[in-house]
CSV table of C-alpha atoms in Angstrom, one decimal:
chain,number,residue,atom,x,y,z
A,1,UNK,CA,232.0,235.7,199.6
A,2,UNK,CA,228.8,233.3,199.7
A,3,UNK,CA,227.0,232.1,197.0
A,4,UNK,CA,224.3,234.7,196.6
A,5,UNK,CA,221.0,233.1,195.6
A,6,UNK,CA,219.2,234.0,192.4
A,7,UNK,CA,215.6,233.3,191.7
A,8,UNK,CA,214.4,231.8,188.1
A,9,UNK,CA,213.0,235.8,187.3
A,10,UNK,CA,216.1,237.0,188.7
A,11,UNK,CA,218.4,234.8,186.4
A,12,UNK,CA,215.9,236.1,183.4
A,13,UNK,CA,216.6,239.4,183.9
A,14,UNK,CA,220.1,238.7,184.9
A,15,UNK,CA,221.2,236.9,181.5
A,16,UNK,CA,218.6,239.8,179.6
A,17,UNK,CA,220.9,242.8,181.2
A,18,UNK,CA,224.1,241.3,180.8
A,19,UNK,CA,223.9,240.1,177.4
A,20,UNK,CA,222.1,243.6,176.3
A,21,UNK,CA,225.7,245.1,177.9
A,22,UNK,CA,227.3,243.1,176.0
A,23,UNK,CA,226.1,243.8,172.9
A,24,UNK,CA,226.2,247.4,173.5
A,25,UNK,CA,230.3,247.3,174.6
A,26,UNK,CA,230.9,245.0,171.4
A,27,UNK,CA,228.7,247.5,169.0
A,28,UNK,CA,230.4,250.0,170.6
A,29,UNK,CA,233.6,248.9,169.9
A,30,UNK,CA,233.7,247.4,166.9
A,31,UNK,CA,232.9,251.0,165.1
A,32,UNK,CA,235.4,252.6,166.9
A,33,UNK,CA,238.2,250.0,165.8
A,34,UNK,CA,236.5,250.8,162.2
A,35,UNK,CA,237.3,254.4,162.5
A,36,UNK,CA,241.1,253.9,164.2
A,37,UNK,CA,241.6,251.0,161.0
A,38,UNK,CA,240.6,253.7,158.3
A,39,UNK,CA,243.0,256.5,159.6
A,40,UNK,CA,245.9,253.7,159.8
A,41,UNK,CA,248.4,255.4,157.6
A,42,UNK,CA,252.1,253.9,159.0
A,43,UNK,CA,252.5,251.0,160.4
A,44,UNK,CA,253.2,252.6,163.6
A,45,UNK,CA,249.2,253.1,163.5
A,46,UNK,CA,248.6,249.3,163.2
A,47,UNK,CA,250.5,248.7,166.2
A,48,UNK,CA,248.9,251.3,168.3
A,49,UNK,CA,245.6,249.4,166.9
A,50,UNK,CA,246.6,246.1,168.1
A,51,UNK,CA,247.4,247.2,171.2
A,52,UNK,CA,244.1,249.0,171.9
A,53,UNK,CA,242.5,245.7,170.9
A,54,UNK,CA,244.6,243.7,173.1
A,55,UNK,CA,243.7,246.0,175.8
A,56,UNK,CA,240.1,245.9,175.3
A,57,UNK,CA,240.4,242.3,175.2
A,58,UNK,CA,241.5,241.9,178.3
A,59,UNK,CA,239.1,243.9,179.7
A,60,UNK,CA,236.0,242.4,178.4
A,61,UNK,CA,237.0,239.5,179.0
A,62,UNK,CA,237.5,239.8,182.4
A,63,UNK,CA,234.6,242.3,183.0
A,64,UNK,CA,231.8,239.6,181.2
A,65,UNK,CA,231.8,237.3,183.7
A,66,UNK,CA,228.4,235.6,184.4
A,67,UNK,CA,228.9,233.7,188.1
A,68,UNK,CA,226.4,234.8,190.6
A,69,UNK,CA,228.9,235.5,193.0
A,70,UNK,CA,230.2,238.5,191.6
A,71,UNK,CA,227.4,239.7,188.9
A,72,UNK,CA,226.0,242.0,191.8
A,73,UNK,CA,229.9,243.5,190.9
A,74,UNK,CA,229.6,242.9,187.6
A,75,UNK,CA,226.4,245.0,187.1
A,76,UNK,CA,227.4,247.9,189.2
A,77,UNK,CA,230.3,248.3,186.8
A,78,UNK,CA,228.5,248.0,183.9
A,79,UNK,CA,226.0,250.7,185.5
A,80,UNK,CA,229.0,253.0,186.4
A,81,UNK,CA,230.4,252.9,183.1
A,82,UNK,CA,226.9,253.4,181.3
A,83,UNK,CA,226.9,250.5,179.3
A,84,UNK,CA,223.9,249.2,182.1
A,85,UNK,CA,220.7,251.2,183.3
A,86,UNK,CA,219.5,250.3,186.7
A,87,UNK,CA,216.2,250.2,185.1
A,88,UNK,CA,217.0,247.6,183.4
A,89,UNK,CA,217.6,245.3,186.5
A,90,UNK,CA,214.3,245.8,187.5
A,91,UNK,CA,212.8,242.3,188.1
A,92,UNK,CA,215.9,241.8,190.8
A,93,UNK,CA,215.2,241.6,194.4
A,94,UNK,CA,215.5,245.1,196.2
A,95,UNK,CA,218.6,244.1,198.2
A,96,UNK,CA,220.7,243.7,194.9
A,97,UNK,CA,219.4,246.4,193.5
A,98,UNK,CA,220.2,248.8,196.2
A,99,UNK,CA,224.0,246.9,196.5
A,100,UNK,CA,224.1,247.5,192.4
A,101,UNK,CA,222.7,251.1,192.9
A,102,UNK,CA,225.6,251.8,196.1
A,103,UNK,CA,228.7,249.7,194.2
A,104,UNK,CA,227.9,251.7,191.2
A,105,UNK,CA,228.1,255.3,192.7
A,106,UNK,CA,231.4,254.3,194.6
């Protein structure tokens, strides 16, 4: 895929969005590991734990990733799974949005 081209407003808003998704996964997250740690009761439970984080790990990690060449894909995902509102893109060109907007309903 080319290198899609980015304007200094669009990177603003790009950074802005991704990081506020970020912050909303990781909030997110981190109480719902609170509330799986306090019911631990066997040990059995703290491995179940550990692999929930592992998992979730792995998928941040590889959802978060800020290249221009695939945040058009990064930002429909993170508008499918809510943790994005196209709103909050606004300030992008309307090509992107409306390939965000498309990638996100598929």
């Amino acid at each position: 895929m080319s290198e899609i081209g980015w304007s200094n407003i669009e990177e603003n808003v790009a950074k802005e969005a991704f990081e506020k998704a970020y912050q909303r996964e990781i909030t997110t997250l981190i109480e719902e590991v609170r509330v799986k740690a306090s019911a631990i009761a066997e040990i059995k439970d703290m491995w179940i734990l550990h692999d929930f984080l592992s998992a979730r790990r792995h998928d941040i990690d590889g959802k978060y990733e800020y290249r221009n060449s695939v945040l058009i894909f990064v930002f429909a995902r993170l508008v499918k799974e809510g943790w994005l509102n196209i709103n909050e893109l606004e300030g992008l060109d309307r090509d992107k949005l409306a390939k965000i907007t498309a990638l996100a309903r598929m």
